[in-house]
Amino acid sequence: MKNKKQTNCKSRSHRYILFIILLFAVIIICSSLGKVSGVLHVRAEGDAASKYTAVMDDLAKDEYFNADDYPAVANDYSIRIIQIAESSDAELFVYTYQPSVDERFVLTSIRLSTEKGNMDSRHDYALVECNHDGPLYKYKVVGLLLVDNPIRYYDITAVFRKWIPDVDDETGNDNTIDYVPYAVGQLWTVVDTEDKTEYMLQYIDVIVVTEKYVDFLRYKEGFRLFKNNFCDSHYIAFSTEHDIDTLQQAKVSFICGEYWMPGDLTKLSAEDIAILEQANSIRPNGESQSHEVKFNADDLTKQGTYRIESVDDFVNSEELSDKVKESVKPKEWILRFCETPVQVNKYGPVNNPVANKSYFMRVSEVTILELTFETNGVVYNLGVVDNKQTGDLLPGGDEGDDGVEGMLAWFKNLFEKIAAFFRKYWYWFVIGAVAFIALIILAPFMPSIIHLIFSGIVWLFKGLVWLVSLPIRGIVALIRKIQGNSE
């Protein structure tokens, strides 16, 4: 009997142990299933062997993913985003299909916005390759702060790679292309639910720049009778594949940094500058910084620095060299996006590298991020697919004259700005003139008017005091009445 009881106890213990083992097994299986989901629910995770999981491991979590759909194709230099994913460490990853499997075509940056329809949210972010498996690549977006919202947006305009000499076309002018874009036009909506994160894809419109020229005009500051300071006005001449009736707003990105070089920069020829560049004599005077500017076509308060104008107006209003006219005229629009100073220290002959030294701001990797425009009565606000391009160090127009002619040109420019200001704010001058005339007419009556106004203010103040104290007086009267009744 005793042995039977012991056997029953042992059986119950075995059942308890088996139940605990099965419970742990179920928990482990469920947690594993939670990590494995479709490509629309992929999350990039880290492991002990590598900082980031392999691209194929991430994409294979989708039961519909088939690697055979993404074959390697020689000389096919297209690049396509096939998936994005957020990680548990608040990082964003981008997965691409690059058929050529050519290491020269590694992506360097991505243009995206984390808000729908917000111009200030669209920026360029660096991309770092994590790994690749054949034509499938995985990149990490650098510098992007993921928002902590249940619904998140990633409006992707384009991705970029470096310009490749034996693959990409040259500009055909004095510009150089730094980075080549690939149009994307994808809006990813990321939604957190109770048990998973869903990724929904929608294809959206973008606007592609088809022709582009980056240059600057150099102006002498002030009268220039004795000064050696100048101002460079940088601009982009461009056309797009989209018809534009009215260009309303633009956002431009560029790199800018101070440089110095021996000699008088304003008097050097293209051959002189080429010799200095080959000798590494044009050197940075500090670190270059990335800049973004946004401006409107009707913002006349920034008329000198930021300006949107047609190519025809630009050509007719500026003294341009024949070479620049040839490069600008086929385009449609001009964006003046930046003004930078030039200082020349002259102590000897023009090309004396010891006696003379020039300081200037070098602008490079110029690109249009976003455009707002109207066509056939419809207003569009679109991300722009545009390369990153750099102009040369020679101005594209006449630098002007010293002495009396320079003074007259300065006055002409001043009067043009004053006229533009009057056209913009004419109604304020009308109001001011009417007020001034009324003041002259009412001048003899001013003492009486001032007395009347003062009396009105005093009366108004007394009225406010009476109104504020009315409840207090009512309470006091009520208390007195109650006390009188009690007596």
Tab-separated table of C-alpha atoms in Angstrom, residues 148-424:
chain	number	residue	atom	x	y	z
A	148	ASP	CA	7.295	57.960	-31.200
A	149	ASN	CA	3.842	57.945	-32.770
A	150	PRO	CA	1.481	55.024	-33.382
A	151	ILE	CA	1.380	56.005	-37.081
A	152	ARG	CA	4.599	57.061	-38.825
A	153	TYR	CA	5.312	58.223	-42.382
A	154	TYR	CA	8.365	57.916	-44.604
A	155	ASP	CA	7.940	59.921	-47.804
A	156	ILE	CA	10.951	58.839	-49.892
A	157	THR	CA	11.783	61.005	-52.904
A	158	ALA	CA	15.135	59.635	-54.121
A	159	VAL	CA	18.370	57.833	-53.271
A	160	PHE	CA	21.886	58.835	-54.344
A	161	ARG	CA	25.226	57.320	-55.283
A	162	LYS	CA	28.553	58.837	-56.353
A	163	TRP	CA	29.056	59.926	-59.956
A	164	ILE	CA	31.007	57.280	-61.929
A	165	PRO	CA	33.187	58.536	-64.833
A	166	ASP	CA	32.893	55.603	-67.220
A	167	VAL	CA	29.158	55.115	-66.583
A	168	ASP	CA	27.568	58.544	-66.136
A	169	ASP	CA	27.423	61.410	-68.617
A	170	GLU	CA	29.266	64.644	-67.996
A	171	THR	CA	27.526	68.021	-67.859
A	172	GLY	CA	29.052	69.365	-71.077
A	173	ASN	CA	29.927	72.652	-69.378
A	174	ASP	CA	32.109	73.874	-66.496
A	175	ASN	CA	29.977	72.061	-63.864
A	176	THR	CA	30.770	68.723	-62.237
A	177	ILE	CA	28.261	66.192	-60.908
A	178	ASP	CA	29.011	64.891	-57.419
A	179	TYR	CA	26.100	62.496	-56.814
A	180	VAL	CA	23.545	60.847	-59.128
A	181	PRO	CA	19.896	60.415	-58.045
A	182	TYR	CA	17.442	57.552	-58.503
A	183	ALA	CA	13.740	58.422	-58.374
A	184	VAL	CA	11.772	56.519	-55.720
A	185	GLY	CA	8.375	58.176	-55.122
A	186	GLN	CA	7.243	55.931	-52.256
A	187	LEU	CA	5.161	56.788	-49.186
A	188	TRP	CA	5.509	54.191	-46.427
A	189	THR	CA	2.947	54.260	-43.626
A	190	VAL	CA	4.029	52.385	-40.492
A	191	VAL	CA	1.268	51.432	-38.040
A	192	ASP	CA	1.697	49.842	-34.618
A	193	THR	CA	-1.017	47.369	-33.636
A	194	GLU	CA	-1.364	45.216	-30.528
A	195	ASP	CA	0.832	42.377	-31.728
A	196	LYS	CA	2.762	43.632	-34.774
A	197	THR	CA	4.006	46.563	-36.856
A	198	GLU	CA	2.537	46.893	-40.335
A	199	TYR	CA	4.193	48.609	-43.319
A	200	MET	CA	1.899	49.926	-46.066
A	201	LEU	CA	3.300	51.212	-49.381
A	202	GLN	CA	1.799	53.870	-51.647
A	203	TYR	CA	3.440	55.252	-54.800
A	204	ILE	CA	3.419	59.052	-55.032
A	205	ASP	CA	4.425	61.774	-57.495
A	206	VAL	CA	7.849	63.405	-57.584
A	207	ILE	CA	9.288	66.037	-59.939
A	208	VAL	CA	12.486	65.267	-61.874
A	209	VAL	CA	15.052	67.917	-62.865
A	210	THR	CA	16.051	67.267	-66.470
A	211	GLU	CA	18.550	70.117	-67.084
A	212	LYS	CA	20.672	72.066	-64.615
A	213	TYR	CA	23.477	74.608	-64.415
A	214	VAL	CA	25.077	75.949	-61.200
A	215	ASP	CA	26.949	79.239	-61.252
A	216	PHE	CA	27.329	82.623	-59.527
A	217	LEU	CA	27.541	86.323	-60.349
A	218	ARG	CA	30.098	88.561	-58.646
A	219	TYR	CA	29.177	92.074	-57.520
A	220	LYS	CA	31.325	94.755	-55.991
A	221	GLU	CA	30.072	95.869	-52.575
A	222	GLY	CA	29.322	99.573	-52.101
A	223	PHE	CA	30.967	102.193	-54.334
A	224	ARG	CA	34.245	100.249	-54.626
A	225	LEU	CA	36.347	103.378	-54.968
A	226	PHE	CA	38.984	101.972	-52.625
A	227	LYS	CA	37.536	98.699	-51.278
A	228	ASN	CA	38.537	95.185	-52.325
A	229	ASN	CA	35.426	93.316	-51.089
A	230	PHE	CA	32.995	91.511	-53.366
A	231	CYS	CA	29.756	89.550	-53.127
A	232	ASP	CA	29.015	86.297	-54.974
A	233	SER	CA	25.341	85.607	-55.765
A	234	HIS	CA	24.894	81.866	-56.346
A	235	TYR	CA	22.091	80.518	-58.519
A	236	ILE	CA	20.676	77.399	-60.166
A	237	ALA	CA	19.297	77.409	-63.718
A	238	PHE	CA	17.089	74.366	-64.285
A	239	SER	CA	14.217	72.708	-66.119
A	240	THR	CA	11.947	69.832	-65.074
A	241	GLU	CA	9.848	67.174	-66.763
A	242	HIS	CA	6.724	68.849	-65.338
A	243	ASP	CA	5.009	71.890	-66.862
A	244	ILE	CA	5.216	74.824	-64.420
A	245	ASP	CA	3.079	77.938	-64.919
A	246	THR	CA	4.117	79.693	-61.703
A	247	LEU	CA	6.971	78.665	-59.432
A	248	GLN	CA	5.958	79.705	-55.908
A	249	GLN	CA	8.413	78.198	-53.443
A	250	ALA	CA	11.705	76.302	-53.405
A	251	LYS	CA	13.956	74.517	-50.938
A	252	VAL	CA	17.661	74.131	-51.781
A	253	SER	CA	20.502	72.263	-50.083
A	254	PHE	CA	24.236	72.887	-50.559
A	255	ILE	CA	27.669	72.617	-48.936
A	256	CYS	CA	29.493	75.844	-48.114
A	257	GLY	CA	32.905	76.515	-46.583
A	258	GLU	CA	35.574	79.219	-46.534
A	259	TYR	CA	38.677	78.764	-48.707
A	260	TRP	CA	41.766	80.833	-49.415
A	261	MET	CA	44.143	80.995	-52.345
A	262	PRO	CA	47.204	83.049	-53.341
A	263	GLY	CA	46.720	85.926	-55.777
A	264	ASP	CA	43.740	88.134	-56.604
A	265	LEU	CA	40.841	85.744	-57.250
A	266	THR	CA	38.834	88.406	-59.071
A	267	LYS	CA	41.551	88.844	-61.711
A	268	LEU	CA	42.596	85.240	-62.298
A	269	SER	CA	41.704	83.350	-65.470
A	270	ALA	CA	40.391	79.808	-65.752
A	271	GLU	CA	43.934	78.652	-66.621
A	272	ASP	CA	45.344	80.353	-63.507
A	273	ILE	CA	42.771	78.681	-61.281
A	274	ALA	CA	43.410	75.266	-62.903
A	275	ILE	CA	47.130	75.603	-62.179
A	276	LEU	CA	46.419	76.516	-58.536
A	277	GLU	CA	44.066	73.537	-58.147
A	278	GLN	CA	46.628	71.128	-59.605
A	279	ALA	CA	49.219	72.506	-57.197
A	280	ASN	CA	46.771	72.087	-54.294
A	281	SER	CA	47.066	75.823	-53.591
A	282	ILE	CA	43.314	76.379	-53.069
A	283	ARG	CA	42.880	75.317	-49.468
A	284	PRO	CA	40.040	75.236	-46.925
A	285	ASN	CA	40.094	77.773	-44.131
A	286	GLY	CA	37.897	75.753	-41.770
A	287	GLU	CA	35.249	73.052	-42.070
A	288	SER	CA	32.522	73.144	-44.690
A	289	GLN	CA	28.920	72.915	-43.497
A	290	SER	CA	25.678	71.682	-45.015
A	291	HIS	CA	22.974	74.326	-45.469
A	292	GLU	CA	19.297	74.341	-46.416
A	293	VAL	CA	17.312	77.410	-47.499
A	294	LYS	CA	13.613	77.797	-48.256
A	295	PHE	CA	12.163	80.889	-49.937
A	296	ASN	CA	9.062	82.218	-51.719
A	297	ALA	CA	8.784	83.928	-55.083
A	298	ASP	CA	6.950	86.934	-53.591
A	299	ASP	CA	9.284	87.480	-50.624
A	300	LEU	CA	10.725	90.837	-51.692
A	301	THR	CA	12.257	91.430	-48.258
A	302	LYS	CA	14.919	88.890	-49.315
A	303	GLN	CA	15.104	90.138	-52.887
A	304	GLY	CA	18.877	90.400	-52.907
A	305	THR	CA	19.678	86.961	-51.456
A	306	TYR	CA	16.794	84.662	-52.392
A	307	ARG	CA	14.984	85.063	-55.670
A	308	ILE	CA	12.842	83.000	-58.041
A	309	GLU	CA	12.707	84.250	-61.624
A	310	SER	CA	12.359	83.029	-65.165
A	311	VAL	CA	15.441	82.494	-67.299
A	312	ASP	CA	14.273	85.211	-69.708
A	313	ASP	CA	14.066	87.821	-66.925
A	314	PHE	CA	17.441	86.725	-65.595
A	315	VAL	CA	19.201	86.947	-68.976
A	316	ASN	CA	17.669	90.344	-69.725
A	317	SER	CA	18.617	91.854	-66.340
A	318	GLU	CA	22.218	90.615	-65.973
A	319	GLU	CA	25.443	91.084	-67.906
A	320	LEU	CA	26.316	87.457	-68.660
A	321	SER	CA	29.223	85.995	-70.565
A	322	ASP	CA	28.480	84.203	-73.837
A	323	LYS	CA	29.485	80.879	-72.285
A	324	VAL	CA	27.013	81.303	-69.425
A	325	LYS	CA	24.213	82.439	-71.757
A	326	GLU	CA	24.709	79.266	-73.769
A	327	SER	CA	24.377	77.155	-70.608
A	328	VAL	CA	21.466	79.086	-69.078
A	329	LYS	CA	19.140	79.864	-71.992
A	330	PRO	CA	17.871	76.284	-72.593
A	331	LYS	CA	16.618	76.186	-68.985
A	332	GLU	CA	13.321	77.576	-67.647
A	333	TRP	CA	13.821	78.813	-64.079
A	334	ILE	CA	16.428	80.545	-61.909
A	335	LEU	CA	16.812	80.063	-58.148
A	336	ARG	CA	19.128	82.518	-56.390
A	337	PHE	CA	19.745	80.713	-53.142
A	338	CYS	CA	22.874	82.123	-51.482
A	339	GLU	CA	25.156	85.176	-51.244
A	340	THR	CA	28.741	84.813	-49.997
A	341	PRO	CA	31.555	87.329	-49.368
A	342	VAL	CA	34.884	87.568	-51.184
A	343	GLN	CA	37.800	89.457	-49.666
A	344	VAL	CA	41.005	90.246	-51.546
A	345	ASN	CA	44.086	91.497	-49.715
A	346	LYS	CA	46.121	93.345	-52.351
A	347	TYR	CA	49.692	94.332	-51.595
A	348	GLY	CA	51.366	93.832	-54.966
A	349	PRO	CA	50.911	92.648	-58.578
A	350	VAL	CA	47.809	90.597	-59.378
A	351	ASN	CA	49.449	87.163	-59.570
A	352	ASN	CA	51.958	87.675	-56.762
A	353	PRO	CA	51.161	84.763	-54.409
A	354	VAL	CA	53.096	86.306	-51.539
A	355	ALA	CA	51.735	89.844	-51.723
A	356	ASN	CA	48.098	88.930	-52.483
A	357	LYS	CA	45.674	86.492	-50.883
A	358	SER	CA	41.969	85.871	-51.543
A	359	TYR	CA	39.357	84.522	-49.132
A	360	PHE	CA	36.051	83.209	-50.521
A	361	MET	CA	33.216	80.780	-49.811
A	362	ARG	CA	33.123	77.671	-51.980
A	363	VAL	CA	29.614	76.354	-52.690
A	364	SER	CA	29.272	72.737	-53.789
A	365	GLU	CA	26.866	69.762	-54.040
A	366	VAL	CA	23.951	72.036	-54.897
A	367	THR	CA	20.584	70.284	-55.114
A	368	ILE	CA	16.881	71.198	-55.098
A	369	LEU	CA	14.969	69.395	-52.350
A	370	GLU	CA	11.396	70.496	-52.960
A	371	LEU	CA	9.286	72.752	-55.207
A	372	THR	CA	5.848	74.306	-54.838
A	373	PHE	CA	4.313	75.393	-58.138
A	374	GLU	CA	1.030	75.966	-59.959
A	375	THR	CA	0.011	74.360	-63.242
A	376	ASN	CA	-3.429	74.799	-64.862
A	377	GLY	CA	-4.803	76.217	-61.612
A	378	VAL	CA	-3.574	73.274	-59.493
A	379	VAL	CA	-0.918	73.819	-56.791
A	380	TYR	CA	1.655	71.040	-56.329
A	381	ASN	CA	4.148	70.517	-53.498
A	382	LEU	CA	6.531	67.765	-54.588
A	383	GLY	CA	9.856	66.319	-53.606
A	384	VAL	CA	12.509	66.849	-56.280
A	385	VAL	CA	14.714	64.214	-57.901
A	386	ASP	CA	17.850	66.253	-58.587
A	387	ASN	CA	21.568	65.491	-58.677
A	388	LYS	CA	24.166	67.163	-56.456
A	389	GLN	CA	26.197	69.437	-58.687
A	390	THR	CA	29.076	71.935	-58.305
A	391	GLY	CA	30.020	74.935	-60.444
A	392	ASP	CA	33.482	76.308	-61.143
A	393	LEU	CA	35.278	79.228	-59.436
A	394	LEU	CA	34.745	81.782	-62.211
A	395	PRO	CA	31.762	84.172	-62.081
A	396	GLY	CA	29.333	84.013	-64.950
A	397	GLY	CA	28.886	87.748	-65.469
A	398	ASP	CA	30.452	91.169	-65.613
A	399	GLU	CA	31.940	92.172	-62.272
A	400	GLY	CA	31.142	95.839	-62.817
A	401	ASP	CA	33.400	98.877	-62.865
A	402	ASP	CA	35.189	100.893	-60.239
A	403	GLY	CA	34.849	104.639	-59.754
A	404	VAL	CA	31.905	106.662	-61.043
A	405	GLU	CA	30.347	103.817	-63.089
A	406	GLY	CA	30.415	101.544	-60.063
A	407	MET	CA	28.796	104.270	-57.962
A	408	LEU	CA	26.017	104.785	-60.542
A	409	ALA	CA	25.391	101.028	-60.727
A	410	TRP	CA	25.138	100.873	-56.943
A	411	PHE	CA	22.572	103.710	-56.880
A	412	LYS	CA	20.599	102.048	-59.675
A	413	ASN	CA	20.445	98.788	-57.734
A	414	LEU	CA	19.397	100.697	-54.588
A	415	PHE	CA	16.555	102.488	-56.400
A	416	GLU	CA	15.358	99.197	-57.898
A	417	LYS	CA	15.120	97.663	-54.427
A	418	ILE	CA	13.277	100.738	-53.099
A	419	ALA	CA	10.825	100.553	-56.017
A	420	ALA	CA	10.218	96.855	-55.343
A	421	PHE	CA	9.572	97.641	-51.673
A	422	PHE	CA	7.049	100.355	-52.641
A	423	ARG	CA	5.240	97.970	-54.980
A	424	LYS	CA	4.954	95.419	-52.199
